[in-house]
Amino acid sequence: ARGVSMAEDISIEELLSELRRLDKSSDDGYTFRELQNKLGVSKVRVHRMISTGLERKIITPGRAERKSIDGSLRPVPVYRFVHEKSNE
């Protein structure tokens, strides 16, 4: 058995707290691996964060380009955070 319970939910407060730790430099979103690396959390935690965020409409899925190992730009799935904006 693993130490992390799959049934463990993430609260909206926890999610917002984790998202605040991210720098705002990535307007095109973050890949799953970028989220895991920047936040220093497990894959399971990132999955829960994304699921909760999508459910609560705090995270939107998208696509962005990232440089691959051969140097070419490739489209990849990313997650963007919907920041509260006063007027848009």
PDB file of N, CA and C in Angstrom:
ATOM      1  N   ALA A   1       0.848  -1.194   0.000  1.00  0.00           N
ATOM      2  CA  ALA A   1       0.000   0.000   0.000  1.00  0.00           C
ATOM      3  C   ALA A   1       0.878   1.236   0.000  1.00  0.00           C
ATOM      4  N   ARG A   2       0.391   2.254  -0.677  1.00  0.00           N
ATOM      5  CA  ARG A   2       1.138   3.507  -0.743  1.00  0.00           C
ATOM      6  C   ARG A   2       0.699   4.430   0.383  1.00  0.00           C
ATOM      7  N   GLY A   3       1.519   5.403   0.660  1.00  0.00           N
ATOM      8  CA  GLY A   3       1.249   6.321   1.764  1.00  0.00           C
ATOM      9  C   GLY A   3       0.182   7.356   1.469  1.00  0.00           C
ATOM     10  N   VAL A   4      -0.199   7.523   0.221  1.00  0.00           N
ATOM     11  CA  VAL A   4      -1.160   8.561  -0.138  1.00  0.00           C
ATOM     12  C   VAL A   4      -2.499   7.905  -0.444  1.00  0.00           C
ATOM     13  N   SER A   5      -3.540   8.370   0.210  1.00  0.00           N
ATOM     14  CA  SER A   5      -4.879   7.835  -0.028  1.00  0.00           C
ATOM     15  C   SER A   5      -5.458   8.463  -1.284  1.00  0.00           C
ATOM     16  N   MET A   6      -5.932   7.635  -2.195  1.00  0.00           N
ATOM     17  CA  MET A   6      -6.521   8.148  -3.430  1.00  0.00           C
ATOM     18  C   MET A   6      -7.843   8.866  -3.170  1.00  0.00           C
ATOM     19  N   ALA A   7      -8.471   8.579  -2.033  1.00  0.00           N
ATOM     20  CA  ALA A   7      -9.758   9.180  -1.719  1.00  0.00           C
ATOM     21  C   ALA A   7      -9.597  10.571  -1.103  1.00  0.00           C
ATOM     22  N   GLU A   8      -8.382  10.927  -0.749  1.00  0.00           N
ATOM     23  CA  GLU A   8      -8.121  12.205  -0.100  1.00  0.00           C
ATOM     24  C   GLU A   8      -8.434  13.348  -1.062  1.00  0.00           C
ATOM     25  N   ASP A   9      -9.357  14.222  -0.675  1.00  0.00           N
ATOM     26  CA  ASP A   9      -9.730  15.348  -1.531  1.00  0.00           C
ATOM     27  C   ASP A   9      -8.882  16.552  -1.190  1.00  0.00           C
ATOM     28  N   ILE A  10      -8.841  17.487  -2.130  1.00  0.00           N
ATOM     29  CA  ILE A  10      -8.139  18.742  -1.891  1.00  0.00           C
ATOM     30  C   ILE A  10      -9.196  19.839  -1.772  1.00  0.00           C
ATOM     31  N   SER A  11      -9.102  20.641  -0.738  1.00  0.00           N
ATOM     32  CA  SER A  11     -10.086  21.701  -0.550  1.00  0.00           C
ATOM     33  C   SER A  11      -9.748  22.867  -1.470  1.00  0.00           C
ATOM     34  N   ILE A  12     -10.744  23.694  -1.708  1.00  0.00           N
ATOM     35  CA  ILE A  12     -10.541  24.857  -2.580  1.00  0.00           C
ATOM     36  C   ILE A  12      -9.512  25.795  -1.954  1.00  0.00           C
ATOM     37  N   GLU A  13      -9.490  25.892  -0.628  1.00  0.00           N
ATOM     38  CA  GLU A  13      -8.518  26.751   0.061  1.00  0.00           C
ATOM     39  C   GLU A  13      -7.098  26.232  -0.158  1.00  0.00           C
ATOM     40  N   GLU A  14      -6.944  24.896  -0.065  1.00  0.00           N
ATOM     41  CA  GLU A  14      -5.627  24.295  -0.307  1.00  0.00           C
ATOM     42  C   GLU A  14      -5.177  24.553  -1.739  1.00  0.00           C
ATOM     43  N   LEU A  15      -6.104  24.395  -2.667  1.00  0.00           N
ATOM     44  CA  LEU A  15      -5.787  24.593  -4.079  1.00  0.00           C
ATOM     45  C   LEU A  15      -5.328  26.022  -4.326  1.00  0.00           C
ATOM     46  N   LEU A  16      -6.085  26.993  -3.828  1.00  0.00           N
ATOM     47  CA  LEU A  16      -5.721  28.398  -4.033  1.00  0.00           C
ATOM     48  C   LEU A  16      -4.382  28.721  -3.382  1.00  0.00           C
ATOM     49  N   SER A  17      -4.136  28.131  -2.215  1.00  0.00           N
ATOM     50  CA  SER A  17      -2.867  28.340  -1.527  1.00  0.00           C
ATOM     51  C   SER A  17      -1.704  27.815  -2.373  1.00  0.00           C
ATOM     52  N   GLU A  18      -1.868  26.618  -2.948  1.00  0.00           N
ATOM     53  CA  GLU A  18      -0.822  26.039  -3.805  1.00  0.00           C
ATOM     54  C   GLU A  18      -0.603  26.904  -5.047  1.00  0.00           C
ATOM     55  N   LEU A  19      -1.694  27.373  -5.654  1.00  0.00           N
ATOM     56  CA  LEU A  19      -1.578  28.156  -6.886  1.00  0.00           C
ATOM     57  C   LEU A  19      -0.891  29.493  -6.638  1.00  0.00           C
ATOM     58  N   ARG A  20      -1.081  30.061  -5.447  1.00  0.00           N
ATOM     59  CA  ARG A  20      -0.432  31.337  -5.121  1.00  0.00           C
ATOM     60  C   ARG A  20       1.089  31.199  -5.072  1.00  0.00           C
ATOM     61  N   ARG A  21       1.562  29.977  -4.847  1.00  0.00           N
ATOM     62  CA  ARG A  21       3.011  29.741  -4.785  1.00  0.00           C
ATOM     63  C   ARG A  21       3.662  29.832  -6.160  1.00  0.00           C
ATOM     64  N   LEU A  22       2.873  29.711  -7.214  1.00  0.00           N
ATOM     65  CA  LEU A  22       3.433  29.767  -8.567  1.00  0.00           C
ATOM     66  C   LEU A  22       3.747  31.202  -8.939  1.00  0.00           C
ATOM     67  N   ASP A  23       4.825  31.385  -9.686  1.00  0.00           N
ATOM     68  CA  ASP A  23       5.096  32.726 -10.177  1.00  0.00           C
ATOM     69  C   ASP A  23       4.120  33.001 -11.320  1.00  0.00           C
ATOM     70  N   LYS A  24       3.928  34.249 -11.619  1.00  0.00           N
ATOM     71  CA  LYS A  24       2.953  34.634 -12.640  1.00  0.00           C
ATOM     72  C   LYS A  24       3.597  34.772 -14.023  1.00  0.00           C
ATOM     73  N   SER A  25       4.826  34.267 -14.170  1.00  0.00           N
ATOM     74  CA  SER A  25       5.559  34.476 -15.421  1.00  0.00           C
ATOM     75  C   SER A  25       5.055  33.613 -16.572  1.00  0.00           C
ATOM     76  N   SER A  26       4.296  32.570 -16.288  1.00  0.00           N
ATOM     77  CA  SER A  26       3.853  31.686 -17.354  1.00  0.00           C
ATOM     78  C   SER A  26       2.400  31.959 -17.727  1.00  0.00           C
ATOM     79  N   ASP A  27       2.195  32.967 -18.579  1.00  0.00           N
ATOM     80  CA  ASP A  27       0.844  33.307 -19.013  1.00  0.00           C
ATOM     81  C   ASP A  27       0.247  32.237 -19.911  1.00  0.00           C
ATOM     82  N   ASP A  28       1.106  31.412 -20.526  1.00  0.00           N
ATOM     83  CA  ASP A  28       0.584  30.381 -21.432  1.00  0.00           C
ATOM     84  C   ASP A  28       0.233  29.096 -20.695  1.00  0.00           C
ATOM     85  N   GLY A  29       0.363  29.079 -19.373  1.00  0.00           N
ATOM     86  CA  GLY A  29      -0.024  27.918 -18.583  1.00  0.00           C
ATOM     87  C   GLY A  29       1.161  27.044 -18.214  1.00  0.00           C
ATOM     88  N   TYR A  30       0.862  25.992 -17.495  1.00  0.00           N
ATOM     89  CA  TYR A  30       1.878  25.064 -17.020  1.00  0.00           C
ATOM     90  C   TYR A  30       1.523  23.655 -17.451  1.00  0.00           C
ATOM     91  N   THR A  31       2.524  22.880 -17.848  1.00  0.00           N
ATOM     92  CA  THR A  31       2.300  21.466 -18.128  1.00  0.00           C
ATOM     93  C   THR A  31       2.176  20.752 -16.780  1.00  0.00           C
ATOM     94  N   PHE A  32       1.715  19.511 -16.832  1.00  0.00           N
ATOM     95  CA  PHE A  32       1.594  18.701 -15.618  1.00  0.00           C
ATOM     96  C   PHE A  32       2.943  18.620 -14.903  1.00  0.00           C
ATOM     97  N   ARG A  33       3.983  18.318 -15.669  1.00  0.00           N
ATOM     98  CA  ARG A  33       5.323  18.163 -15.075  1.00  0.00           C
ATOM     99  C   ARG A  33       5.834  19.488 -14.508  1.00  0.00           C
ATOM    100  N   GLU A  34       5.558  20.608 -15.195  1.00  0.00           N
ATOM    101  CA  GLU A  34       5.979  21.918 -14.680  1.00  0.00           C
ATOM    102  C   GLU A  34       5.302  22.205 -13.344  1.00  0.00           C
ATOM    103  N   LEU A  35       4.014  21.862 -13.245  1.00  0.00           N
ATOM    104  CA  LEU A  35       3.306  22.054 -11.971  1.00  0.00           C
ATOM    105  C   LEU A  35       3.935  21.209 -10.875  1.00  0.00           C
ATOM    106  N   GLN A  36       4.204  19.974 -11.191  1.00  0.00           N
ATOM    107  CA  GLN A  36       4.788  19.066 -10.198  1.00  0.00           C
ATOM    108  C   GLN A  36       6.144  19.592  -9.731  1.00  0.00           C
ATOM    109  N   ASN A  37       6.981  20.023 -10.672  1.00  0.00           N
ATOM    110  CA  ASN A  37       8.315  20.520 -10.331  1.00  0.00           C
ATOM    111  C   ASN A  37       8.270  21.837  -9.560  1.00  0.00           C
ATOM    112  N   LYS A  38       7.438  22.784 -10.008  1.00  0.00           N
ATOM    113  CA  LYS A  38       7.378  24.095  -9.354  1.00  0.00           C
ATOM    114  C   LYS A  38       6.808  24.013  -7.949  1.00  0.00           C
ATOM    115  N   LEU A  39       5.810  23.143  -7.769  1.00  0.00           N
ATOM    116  CA  LEU A  39       5.169  23.039  -6.465  1.00  0.00           C
ATOM    117  C   LEU A  39       5.842  22.024  -5.552  1.00  0.00           C
ATOM    118  N   GLY A  40       6.634  21.125  -6.141  1.00  0.00           N
ATOM    119  CA  GLY A  40       7.314  20.112  -5.343  1.00  0.00           C
ATOM    120  C   GLY A  40       6.353  19.149  -4.662  1.00  0.00           C
ATOM    121  N   VAL A  41       5.300  18.762  -5.399  1.00  0.00           N
ATOM    122  CA  VAL A  41       4.299  17.847  -4.833  1.00  0.00           C
ATOM    123  C   VAL A  41       4.223  16.587  -5.686  1.00  0.00           C
ATOM    124  N   SER A  42       3.514  15.582  -5.180  1.00  0.00           N
ATOM    125  CA  SER A  42       3.402  14.300  -5.873  1.00  0.00           C
ATOM    126  C   SER A  42       2.498  14.391  -7.104  1.00  0.00           C
ATOM    127  N   LYS A  43       2.612  13.382  -7.973  1.00  0.00           N
ATOM    128  CA  LYS A  43       1.741  13.300  -9.150  1.00  0.00           C
ATOM    129  C   LYS A  43       0.284  13.232  -8.729  1.00  0.00           C
ATOM    130  N   VAL A  44       0.022  12.468  -7.681  1.00  0.00           N
ATOM    131  CA  VAL A  44      -1.355  12.316  -7.188  1.00  0.00           C
ATOM    132  C   VAL A  44      -1.914  13.679  -6.775  1.00  0.00           C
ATOM    133  N   ARG A  45      -1.087  14.460  -6.079  1.00  0.00           N
ATOM    134  CA  ARG A  45      -1.525  15.799  -5.620  1.00  0.00           C
ATOM    135  C   ARG A  45      -1.799  16.696  -6.815  1.00  0.00           C
ATOM    136  N   VAL A  46      -0.947  16.667  -7.833  1.00  0.00           N
ATOM    137  CA  VAL A  46      -1.165  17.497  -9.022  1.00  0.00           C
ATOM    138  C   VAL A  46      -2.458  17.067  -9.727  1.00  0.00           C
ATOM    139  N   HIS A  47      -2.687  15.753  -9.841  1.00  0.00           N
ATOM    140  CA  HIS A  47      -3.941  15.273 -10.438  1.00  0.00           C
ATOM    141  C   HIS A  47      -5.143  15.820  -9.678  1.00  0.00           C
ATOM    142  N   ARG A  48      -5.077  15.761  -8.353  1.00  0.00           N
ATOM    143  CA  ARG A  48      -6.194  16.261  -7.529  1.00  0.00           C
ATOM    144  C   ARG A  48      -6.381  17.762  -7.703  1.00  0.00           C
ATOM    145  N   MET A  49      -5.263  18.493  -7.735  1.00  0.00           N
ATOM    146  CA  MET A  49      -5.344  19.950  -7.916  1.00  0.00           C
ATOM    147  C   MET A  49      -6.011  20.278  -9.244  1.00  0.00           C
ATOM    148  N   ILE A  50      -5.589  19.597 -10.301  1.00  0.00           N
ATOM    149  CA  ILE A  50      -6.146  19.864 -11.626  1.00  0.00           C
ATOM    150  C   ILE A  50      -7.629  19.497 -11.657  1.00  0.00           C
ATOM    151  N   SER A  51      -7.976  18.339 -11.121  1.00  0.00           N
ATOM    152  CA  SER A  51      -9.385  17.909 -11.101  1.00  0.00           C
ATOM    153  C   SER A  51     -10.257  18.905 -10.347  1.00  0.00           C
ATOM    154  N   THR A  52      -9.803  19.297  -9.169  1.00  0.00           N
ATOM    155  CA  THR A  52     -10.565  20.253  -8.356  1.00  0.00           C
ATOM    156  C   THR A  52     -10.657  21.597  -9.067  1.00  0.00           C
ATOM    157  N   GLY A  53      -9.535  22.035  -9.635  1.00  0.00           N
ATOM    158  CA  GLY A  53      -9.511  23.319 -10.330  1.00  0.00           C
ATOM    159  C   GLY A  53     -10.420  23.351 -11.544  1.00  0.00           C
ATOM    160  N   LEU A  54     -10.429  22.269 -12.315  1.00  0.00           N
ATOM    161  CA  LEU A  54     -11.308  22.183 -13.485  1.00  0.00           C
ATOM    162  C   LEU A  54     -12.771  22.178 -13.048  1.00  0.00           C
ATOM    163  N   GLU A  55     -13.056  21.412 -12.005  1.00  0.00           N
ATOM    164  CA  GLU A  55     -14.416  21.311 -11.475  1.00  0.00           C
ATOM    165  C   GLU A  55     -14.924  22.668 -11.000  1.00  0.00           C
ATOM    166  N   ARG A  56     -14.065  23.417 -10.329  1.00  0.00           N
ATOM    167  CA  ARG A  56     -14.437  24.719  -9.767  1.00  0.00           C
ATOM    168  C   ARG A  56     -14.220  25.872 -10.750  1.00  0.00           C
ATOM    169  N   LYS A  57     -13.801  25.563 -11.959  1.00  0.00           N
ATOM    170  CA  LYS A  57     -13.570  26.565 -13.004  1.00  0.00           C
ATOM    171  C   LYS A  57     -12.479  27.574 -12.632  1.00  0.00           C
ATOM    172  N   ILE A  58     -11.484  27.095 -11.861  1.00  0.00           N
ATOM    173  CA  ILE A  58     -10.325  27.918 -11.488  1.00  0.00           C
ATOM    174  C   ILE A  58      -9.187  27.632 -12.455  1.00  0.00           C
ATOM    175  N   ILE A  59      -9.214  26.448 -13.045  1.00  0.00           N
ATOM    176  CA  ILE A  59      -8.199  26.022 -14.010  1.00  0.00           C
ATOM    177  C   ILE A  59      -8.892  25.721 -15.329  1.00  0.00           C
ATOM    178  N   THR A  60      -8.279  26.179 -16.418  1.00  0.00           N
ATOM    179  CA  THR A  60      -8.793  25.846 -17.747  1.00  0.00           C
ATOM    180  C   THR A  60      -7.708  25.119 -18.524  1.00  0.00           C
ATOM    181  N   PRO A  61      -8.087  24.094 -19.282  1.00  0.00           N
ATOM    182  CA  PRO A  61      -7.101  23.393 -20.096  1.00  0.00           C
ATOM    183  C   PRO A  61      -6.793  24.185 -21.351  1.00  0.00           C
ATOM    184  N   GLY A  62      -5.610  23.990 -21.892  1.00  0.00           N
ATOM    185  CA  GLY A  62      -5.229  24.668 -23.121  1.00  0.00           C
ATOM    186  C   GLY A  62      -4.053  23.969 -23.763  1.00  0.00           C
ATOM    187  N   ARG A  63      -3.493  24.620 -24.771  1.00  0.00           N
ATOM    188  CA  ARG A  63      -2.300  24.090 -25.443  1.00  0.00           C
ATOM    189  C   ARG A  63      -1.304  25.234 -25.569  1.00  0.00           C
ATOM    190  N   ALA A  64      -0.040  24.872 -25.472  1.00  0.00           N
ATOM    191  CA  ALA A  64       1.045  25.840 -25.632  1.00  0.00           C
ATOM    192  C   ALA A  64       2.195  25.121 -26.310  1.00  0.00           C
ATOM    193  N   GLU A  65       3.178  25.870 -26.725  1.00  0.00           N
ATOM    194  CA  GLU A  65       4.351  25.259 -27.353  1.00  0.00           C
ATOM    195  C   GLU A  65       5.505  25.231 -26.362  1.00  0.00           C
ATOM    196  N   ARG A  66       6.194  24.115 -26.349  1.00  0.00           N
ATOM    197  CA  ARG A  66       7.391  23.953 -25.525  1.00  0.00           C
ATOM    198  C   ARG A  66       8.475  23.358 -26.409  1.00  0.00           C
ATOM    199  N   LYS A  67       9.709  23.700 -26.100  1.00  0.00           N
ATOM    200  CA  LYS A  67      10.836  23.166 -26.854  1.00  0.00           C
ATOM    201  C   LYS A  67      11.064  21.712 -26.464  1.00  0.00           C
ATOM    202  N   SER A  68      11.123  20.842 -27.459  1.00  0.00           N
ATOM    203  CA  SER A  68      11.358  19.425 -27.187  1.00  0.00           C
ATOM    204  C   SER A  68      12.855  19.157 -27.131  1.00  0.00           C
ATOM    205  N   ILE A  69      13.219  17.930 -26.848  1.00  0.00           N
ATOM    206  CA  ILE A  69      14.622  17.559 -26.687  1.00  0.00           C
ATOM    207  C   ILE A  69      15.434  17.815 -27.966  1.00  0.00           C
ATOM    208  N   ASP A  70      14.782  17.759 -29.142  1.00  0.00           N
ATOM    209  CA  ASP A  70      15.506  18.009 -30.397  1.00  0.00           C
ATOM    210  C   ASP A  70      15.542  19.486 -30.780  1.00  0.00           C
ATOM    211  N   GLY A  71      14.997  20.338 -29.903  1.00  0.00           N
ATOM    212  CA  GLY A  71      15.069  21.778 -30.132  1.00  0.00           C
ATOM    213  C   GLY A  71      13.879  22.359 -30.882  1.00  0.00           C
ATOM    214  N   SER A  72      12.989  21.514 -31.376  1.00  0.00           N
ATOM    215  CA  SER A  72      11.828  22.028 -32.099  1.00  0.00           C
ATOM    216  C   SER A  72      10.686  22.333 -31.122  1.00  0.00           C
ATOM    217  N   LEU A  73       9.823  23.263 -31.525  1.00  0.00           N
ATOM    218  CA  LEU A  73       8.669  23.595 -30.694  1.00  0.00           C
ATOM    219  C   LEU A  73       7.548  22.603 -30.960  1.00  0.00           C
ATOM    220  N   ARG A  74       6.958  22.101 -29.910  1.00  0.00           N
ATOM    221  CA  ARG A  74       5.874  21.126 -30.028  1.00  0.00           C
ATOM    222  C   ARG A  74       4.688  21.590 -29.197  1.00  0.00           C
ATOM    223  N   PRO A  75       3.462  21.362 -29.693  1.00  0.00           N
ATOM    224  CA  PRO A  75       2.288  21.693 -28.877  1.00  0.00           C
ATOM    225  C   PRO A  75       2.148  20.697 -27.725  1.00  0.00           C
ATOM    226  N   VAL A  76       1.855  21.210 -26.547  1.00  0.00           N
ATOM    227  CA  VAL A  76       1.682  20.364 -25.361  1.00  0.00           C
ATOM    228  C   VAL A  76       0.445  20.826 -24.599  1.00  0.00           C
ATOM    229  N   PRO A  77      -0.201  19.908 -23.851  1.00  0.00           N
ATOM    230  CA  PRO A  77      -1.331  20.329 -23.019  1.00  0.00           C
ATOM    231  C   PRO A  77      -0.829  21.118 -21.814  1.00  0.00           C
ATOM    232  N   VAL A  78      -1.521  22.198 -21.508  1.00  0.00           N
ATOM    233  CA  VAL A  78      -1.174  23.025 -20.346  1.00  0.00           C
ATOM    234  C   VAL A  78      -2.438  23.344 -19.562  1.00  0.00           C
ATOM    235  N   TYR A  79      -2.227  23.831 -18.357  1.00  0.00           N
ATOM    236  CA  TYR A  79      -3.326  24.254 -17.497  1.00  0.00           C
ATOM    237  C   TYR A  79      -3.092  25.708 -17.135  1.00  0.00           C
ATOM    238  N   ARG A  80      -4.129  26.507 -17.335  1.00  0.00           N
ATOM    239  CA  ARG A  80      -4.052  27.935 -17.021  1.00  0.00           C
ATOM    240  C   ARG A  80      -4.938  28.219 -15.822  1.00  0.00           C
ATOM    241  N   PHE A  81      -4.526  29.165 -15.025  1.00  0.00           N
ATOM    242  CA  PHE A  81      -5.281  29.528 -13.838  1.00  0.00           C
ATOM    243  C   PHE A  81      -6.072  30.779 -14.108  1.00  0.00           C
ATOM    244  N   VAL A  82      -7.351  30.727 -13.819  1.00  0.00           N
ATOM    245  CA  VAL A  82      -8.240  31.858 -14.030  1.00  0.00           C
ATOM    246  C   VAL A  82      -8.055  32.776 -12.838  1.00  0.00           C
ATOM    247  N   HIS A  83      -7.409  33.902 -13.086  1.00  0.00           N
ATOM    248  CA  HIS A  83      -7.190  34.881 -12.025  1.00  0.00           C
ATOM    249  C   HIS A  83      -8.387  35.824 -11.992  1.00  0.00           C
ATOM    250  N   GLU A  84      -8.792  36.183 -10.819  1.00  0.00           N
ATOM    251  CA  GLU A  84      -9.914  37.112 -10.710  1.00  0.00           C
ATOM    252  C   GLU A  84      -9.447  38.453 -11.232  1.00  0.00           C
ATOM    253  N   LYS A  85     -10.200  38.955 -12.197  1.00  0.00           N
ATOM    254  CA  LYS A  85      -9.854  40.248 -12.788  1.00  0.00           C
ATOM    255  C   LYS A  85     -11.040  41.176 -12.596  1.00  0.00           C
ATOM    256  N   SER A  86     -10.762  42.440 -12.332  1.00  0.00           N
ATOM    257  CA  SER A  86     -11.838  43.379 -12.011  1.00  0.00           C
ATOM    258  C   SER A  86     -12.749  43.635 -13.224  1.00  0.00           C
ATOM    259  N   ASN A  87     -12.148  43.872 -14.400  1.00  0.00           N
ATOM    260  CA  ASN A  87     -12.983  44.045 -15.594  1.00  0.00           C
ATOM    261  C   ASN A  87     -12.197  43.608 -16.812  1.00  0.00           C
ATOM    262  N   GLU A  88     -12.891  42.938 -17.708  1.00  0.00           N
ATOM    263  CA  GLU A  88     -12.190  42.441 -18.894  1.00  0.00           C
ATOM    264  C   GLU A  88     -13.143  42.388 -20.057  1.00  0.00           C
TER     265      GLU A  88
END
